[in-house]
Coordinates of C-alpha atoms and ligand atoms in Angstrom, one line a residue:
M1 CA 85.1 9.4 132.0
Y2 CA 83.8 7.6 135.2
G3 CA 82.7 11.0 136.6
F4 CA 80.6 11.5 133.5
L5 CA 79.0 8.1 133.8
I6 CA 78.3 8.6 137.5
A7 CA 76.7 11.9 136.7
I8 CA 74.4 10.3 134.1
G9 CA 73.5 7.6 136.7
V10 CA 72.6 10.2 139.3
V11 CA 70.4 12.1 136.8
L12 CA 68.7 8.9 135.7
L13 CA 68.0 7.9 139.4
I14 CA 66.6 11.3 140.2
S15 CA 64.3 11.2 137.2
I16 CA 63.1 7.8 138.1
I17 CA 62.2 8.9 141.6
W18 CA 60.5 12.0 140.2
M19 CA 58.4 9.8 137.8
V20 CA 57.4 7.5 140.6
Y21 CA 56.2 10.5 142.6
R22 CA 54.3 11.9 139.6
I23 CA 52.6 8.5 138.9
Q24 CA 51.6 8.3 142.6
T25 CA 50.0 11.8 142.4
L26 CA 48.1 10.9 139.2
V27 CA 46.9 7.6 140.6
S28 CA 45.6 9.4 143.7
V29 CA 43.8 12.0 141.5
V30 CA 42.1 9.2 139.5
K31 CA 41.1 7.4 142.7
G32 CA 39.5 10.7 143.8
S33 CA 41.6 11.4 146.8
D34 CA 41.4 15.0 148.0
K35 CA 45.1 15.6 147.3
K36 CA 45.8 18.8 145.3
V37 CA 46.0 18.4 141.5
A38 CA 48.4 21.3 141.0
S39 CA 51.5 21.8 143.0
G40 CA 53.4 25.0 143.5
S41 CA 55.1 24.5 140.1
N42 CA 51.8 25.4 138.4
R43 CA 52.1 29.0 139.6
I44 CA 55.8 29.1 138.9
N45 CA 55.2 27.9 135.3
A46 CA 52.5 30.5 134.8
I47 CA 54.9 33.3 136.0
L48 CA 57.7 31.9 133.8
M49 CA 55.3 32.3 130.8
M50 CA 55.3 36.1 131.4
V51 CA 59.0 36.2 132.1
F52 CA 59.7 34.5 128.8
L53 CA 57.3 36.7 126.9
I54 CA 58.7 40.0 128.2
G55 CA 62.4 38.8 128.3
M56 CA 62.5 37.3 124.9
G57 CA 60.4 40.0 123.4
A58 CA 62.8 42.7 124.7
L59 CA 65.8 40.7 123.4
M60 CA 64.2 40.4 120.0
F61 CA 63.5 44.1 119.7
W62 CA 67.0 45.0 121.1
Y63 CA 68.8 42.7 118.6
S64 CA 66.6 43.8 115.6
I65 CA 67.4 47.5 116.3
K66 CA 71.0 47.0 117.1
E67 CA 71.8 44.9 113.9
F68 CA 69.4 46.8 111.6
D69 CA 72.2 48.3 109.4
N70 CA 73.7 44.9 108.9
Y71 CA 70.6 43.3 107.4
Q72 CA 69.2 46.4 105.7
L73 CA 72.1 47.3 103.4
P74 CA 71.8 50.2 101.0
I75 CA 70.4 49.0 97.6
A76 CA 72.5 49.2 94.5
S77 CA 70.3 47.7 91.8
E78 CA 67.0 48.6 90.2
H79 CA 65.1 45.3 91.1
G80 CA 66.5 45.6 94.7
V81 CA 64.0 48.4 95.3
I82 CA 61.1 46.1 94.4
T83 CA 62.3 43.1 96.4
D84 CA 63.0 45.2 99.4
R85 CA 59.5 46.8 99.3
L86 CA 57.9 43.3 99.1
F87 CA 60.1 42.1 101.9
W88 CA 59.1 45.0 104.2
I89 CA 55.3 44.6 103.4
T90 CA 55.5 40.9 104.2
M91 CA 57.5 41.6 107.3
A92 CA 54.9 44.1 108.5
V93 CA 52.0 41.8 108.0
T94 CA 53.6 38.6 109.4
G95 CA 55.3 40.6 112.1
A96 CA 52.0 42.1 113.4
V97 CA 50.4 38.6 113.4
F98 CA 53.5 37.1 115.1
L99 CA 53.4 39.8 117.9
I100 CA 49.6 39.5 118.5
T101 CA 49.5 35.6 118.5
H102 CA 52.6 35.3 120.8
I103 CA 51.4 37.9 123.3
L104 CA 48.1 36.1 123.5
L105 CA 49.7 32.7 123.7
F106 CA 51.9 33.5 126.7
W107 CA 49.3 35.8 128.3
F108 CA 46.6 33.0 128.2
G109 CA 49.1 30.6 129.7
Y110 CA 49.4 32.9 132.6
R111 CA 45.9 34.2 132.9
Y112 CA 44.2 30.8 132.7
Q113 CA 46.5 28.9 134.9
Y114 CA 44.9 26.1 137.0
N115 CA 42.7 27.3 139.7
E116 CA 40.6 25.0 142.0
N117 CA 37.8 27.6 142.2
K118 CA 37.4 28.1 138.5
R119 CA 35.7 25.9 135.9
A120 CA 36.4 26.1 132.2
A121 CA 33.5 27.4 130.1
Y122 CA 32.1 25.0 127.6
Y123 CA 32.3 26.7 124.2
P124 CA 32.2 24.0 121.4
D125 CA 32.4 26.1 118.2
N126 CA 31.5 29.4 116.4
N127 CA 31.0 29.2 112.7
K128 CA 31.3 32.9 112.1
L129 CA 34.7 33.1 113.9
E130 CA 35.9 30.0 111.9
V131 CA 35.0 31.7 108.6
I132 CA 36.7 34.9 109.6
W133 CA 40.0 33.4 110.7
T134 CA 40.1 31.2 107.6
L135 CA 39.2 33.7 105.0
V136 CA 41.2 36.7 106.2
P137 CA 44.6 34.9 106.3
A138 CA 43.8 33.2 103.0
L139 CA 43.1 36.5 101.3
V140 CA 46.1 38.3 102.7
L141 CA 48.4 35.4 101.8
T142 CA 47.0 35.2 98.3
V143 CA 47.8 38.9 97.8
L144 CA 51.4 38.5 99.2
V145 CA 52.0 35.3 97.1
V146 CA 50.7 36.7 93.9
T147 CA 52.6 40.1 94.1
G148 CA 55.7 38.1 95.1
W149 CA 55.3 35.7 92.2
K150 CA 54.7 38.6 89.8
A151 CA 57.9 40.4 90.9
W152 CA 59.9 37.2 90.8
S153 CA 58.8 36.4 87.2
D154 CA 59.7 40.0 86.1
I155 CA 63.1 39.7 87.7
T156 CA 63.8 36.3 86.2
S157 CA 62.4 37.2 82.8
P158 CA 64.8 36.8 79.8
A159 CA 67.5 39.5 79.8
P160 CA 67.3 42.4 77.4
E161 CA 69.1 42.0 74.1
N162 CA 71.7 44.6 75.0
A163 CA 72.7 43.0 78.3
H164 CA 76.4 42.5 79.0
S165 CA 76.9 38.8 79.5
I166 CA 79.5 37.8 82.1
E167 CA 80.2 34.2 83.1
I168 CA 80.5 33.4 86.8
L169 CA 81.9 29.9 87.4
G170 CA 82.0 28.6 90.9
Y171 CA 84.4 25.9 92.1
Q172 CA 86.0 24.8 95.3
F173 CA 87.0 27.4 96.4
A174 CA 86.8 30.5 94.2
W175 CA 85.0 32.1 91.3
E176 CA 86.3 32.4 87.8
I177 CA 85.0 35.3 85.8
R178 CA 84.8 35.3 82.0
Y179 CA 84.0 38.2 79.6
P180 CA 82.8 37.7 76.0
G181 CA 85.2 40.3 74.5
K182 CA 84.4 42.6 71.6
D183 CA 81.9 40.3 69.9
R184 CA 79.7 40.3 73.1
Q185 CA 79.3 36.5 72.7
L186 CA 80.7 34.1 75.2
G187 CA 82.3 31.1 73.5
E188 CA 81.0 27.6 74.2
F189 CA 82.4 25.5 77.0
D190 CA 82.6 21.8 77.8
Y191 CA 83.6 20.3 81.1
R192 CA 85.7 17.7 79.2
L193 CA 88.0 20.5 78.0
I194 CA 88.9 21.5 81.5
S195 CA 92.7 21.4 82.0
P196 CA 95.3 23.1 84.1
T197 CA 95.6 25.8 81.5
N198 CA 91.9 26.0 80.6
S199 CA 90.3 26.0 84.0
R200 CA 86.9 27.0 82.6
G201 CA 86.7 24.4 79.9
V202 CA 86.3 27.0 77.2
N203 CA 86.0 25.5 73.7
F204 CA 88.5 27.5 71.6
S205 CA 87.3 25.9 68.4
D206 CA 84.2 28.1 68.8
K207 CA 85.2 31.4 67.2
N208 CA 83.2 33.3 69.8
S209 CA 85.8 32.2 72.4
L210 CA 88.8 33.7 70.6
D211 CA 88.3 37.2 72.1
D212 CA 87.0 36.0 75.5
F213 CA 89.0 37.1 78.5
G214 CA 89.2 36.5 82.2
S215 CA 89.2 38.9 85.2
Q216 CA 90.0 38.8 88.9
T217 CA 87.3 41.2 89.7
V218 CA 83.8 41.5 88.3
V219 CA 83.6 44.9 86.6
I220 CA 80.2 46.1 85.4
P221 CA 78.7 49.3 84.1
K222 CA 76.2 51.4 85.9
G223 CA 72.7 51.8 84.5
E224 CA 73.0 49.1 81.9
P225 CA 71.6 45.5 82.0
V226 CA 74.1 42.9 83.1
L227 CA 73.5 39.2 82.7
F228 CA 75.4 36.8 85.0
R229 CA 75.6 33.4 83.4
I230 CA 76.2 31.1 86.3
R231 CA 77.6 27.6 86.4
A232 CA 79.6 25.4 88.8
R233 CA 82.5 23.0 88.2
D234 CA 82.1 20.6 91.2
V235 CA 79.5 21.1 93.9
L236 CA 76.6 23.5 94.5
H237 CA 77.7 27.1 95.1
S238 CA 75.5 30.2 95.1
V239 CA 76.1 33.7 93.8
F240 CA 75.2 36.3 96.4
V241 CA 75.6 40.0 96.0
P242 CA 73.8 41.5 99.0
H243 CA 73.9 45.2 98.0
M244 CA 72.4 44.3 94.6
R245 CA 69.9 41.9 96.1
I246 CA 71.2 39.0 93.9
K247 CA 71.1 35.4 94.9
M248 CA 71.2 32.5 92.5
D249 CA 72.5 29.0 92.9
A250 CA 75.4 27.8 90.8
V251 CA 74.6 24.2 89.9
P252 CA 76.9 21.6 88.3
G253 CA 75.6 20.6 84.9
M254 CA 72.7 23.1 85.0
P255 CA 73.6 26.6 84.0
T256 CA 71.6 29.3 85.7
R257 CA 71.4 33.1 85.1
F258 CA 70.4 36.4 86.7
W259 CA 70.2 39.7 85.0
F260 CA 70.0 43.1 86.8
V261 CA 70.8 46.8 86.4
P262 CA 73.3 48.2 88.9
N263 CA 72.3 51.7 89.7
K264 CA 75.2 53.0 91.8
T265 CA 78.9 53.0 90.9
T266 CA 81.5 51.9 93.5
A267 CA 82.6 55.6 93.8
E268 CA 79.0 56.7 94.5
M269 CA 78.5 54.1 97.1
R270 CA 81.8 55.1 98.8
A271 CA 80.5 58.7 98.9
E272 CA 77.1 57.6 100.2
L273 CA 78.6 55.5 103.0
G274 CA 81.5 57.8 103.7
D275 CA 83.8 54.8 103.5
D276 CA 86.7 55.1 101.0
E277 CA 87.5 51.4 101.2
F278 CA 84.0 50.2 100.4
E279 CA 83.7 47.4 97.7
F280 CA 80.7 45.5 96.5
E281 CA 81.2 41.9 97.2
L282 CA 80.2 38.7 95.5
A283 CA 80.1 35.8 98.1
C284 CA 79.2 32.2 98.0
T285 CA 76.2 31.5 100.1
E286 CA 76.0 27.7 99.7
L287 CA 78.0 25.9 102.4
C288 CA 80.3 24.2 99.8
G289 CA 83.2 22.8 101.8
S290 CA 86.1 23.7 104.1
G291 CA 87.2 26.7 102.0
H292 CA 83.7 28.1 101.6
F293 CA 84.7 31.3 103.4
S294 CA 87.3 32.2 100.8
M295 CA 84.8 32.4 97.9
R296 CA 84.8 36.1 97.6
R297 CA 85.2 38.4 94.6
V298 CA 85.1 42.2 94.5
I299 CA 82.6 43.7 92.1
T300 CA 83.5 47.1 90.7
V301 CA 80.7 49.2 89.2
L302 CA 82.0 51.9 86.8
E303 CA 80.4 54.6 84.6
P304 CA 79.7 53.0 81.1
A305 CA 82.5 55.0 79.4
E306 CA 85.1 53.8 82.1
Y307 CA 83.7 50.3 81.6
Q308 CA 84.3 50.4 77.8
K309 CA 87.8 51.6 78.4
W310 CA 88.5 48.9 80.9
M311 CA 87.1 46.2 78.5
A312 CA 89.4 47.4 75.7
E313 CA 92.5 47.0 77.9
Q314 CA 92.0 43.4 78.9
P315 CA 94.2 40.8 77.3
T316 CA 92.3 37.8 75.9
F317 CA 92.9 34.2 77.0
I318 CA 94.7 33.3 73.7
E319 CA 96.9 36.4 73.9
Q320 CA 98.0 35.4 77.3
D321 CA 98.5 31.7 76.4
P322 CA 98.8 31.1 72.7
E323 CA 99.2 27.3 73.5
L324 CA 95.5 27.2 74.0
I325 CA 94.9 27.2 70.3
A326 CA 97.9 25.1 69.3
D327 CA 95.7 22.2 68.2
L328 CA 93.2 24.2 66.3
P329 CA 92.7 23.9 62.5
D330 CA 94.7 26.5 60.5
E331 CA 91.7 28.7 59.5
L332 CA 90.7 29.2 63.1
K333 CA 94.4 30.0 64.1
E334 CA 94.4 32.6 61.3
L335 CA 91.2 34.1 62.7
A336 CA 92.7 34.1 66.1
S337 CA 95.8 35.9 64.9
I338 CA 93.7 38.5 63.2
K339 CA 91.8 39.0 66.5
I340 CA 95.0 39.3 68.4
S341 CA 96.4 41.9 66.0
E342 CA 93.1 43.8 66.2
G343 CA 93.3 43.7 69.9
N344 CA 96.8 45.2 69.9
K345 CA 95.8 48.2 67.7
Ligands
CU401 CU1 81.0 27.9 97.3

């Protein structure tokens, strides 16, 4: 502890001496003494500008190329092709501007370093230049923003009528998946109904709930629209499916949604990557607490026929736990028992 304090004291002392020295130099400049304005550090700084430009530039290129496969995952949804194209157009435009401006920035720092024998040219303004460098970026940005906005409003437009609704509920720290069952209608929910046996707060007095079922993995059909109905039970979470270019926040008290069309089955993706263990992954991408890392679910994309077969095999909530409807009025219980016997056929 004392060592640390002494070290701080020494650093402070050195900086005070340095400041006094600088002030003296500046005072002598103001007084018009013939002492040099720029010391040797002027040249060193100018050279460091070039070292930084070349060193950091090389690092940036090296890293971007080395990690390319990790941020450019193969696309497995229809809208993913559109968002990726927009991303790369934006990247090309802004990347070119970034490179040009940064090369100029550091090069000018080096090229126009202080030199006693040179005087800066007086060049107050140039209207033509001002107009060009205001209008060109404004036009380019307008095109980028408008095409991006158009794509986003297409992607977030209402889901087609025939979309398969699947509920994704985030909580600390996992996802709960709910399927609508044969009627294709998810039953209502109410947070006040959440209990140890009804973790999603499903309202079983809504007859649409009677054939709903849960699943450990998200199973979806290829080539058909899928609608994720997203909600959260406690804090903010976010549904992230990188291969399908999906990201949508899960907000407590404010259901969100995202619809898309997966265009590769898990089997096709495995063949494409030559990886027999590949799985699509749903991850949480909102830092939501200490167990955030564990919010992972596997997504399995099947051919539509396999999907229908899988759906038919899943037991409903009330089949698994008949207690869930113990308090319901008799007519609903009757309806539920009919549904159960239908399910067992
Ligand atoms: Cu989370």
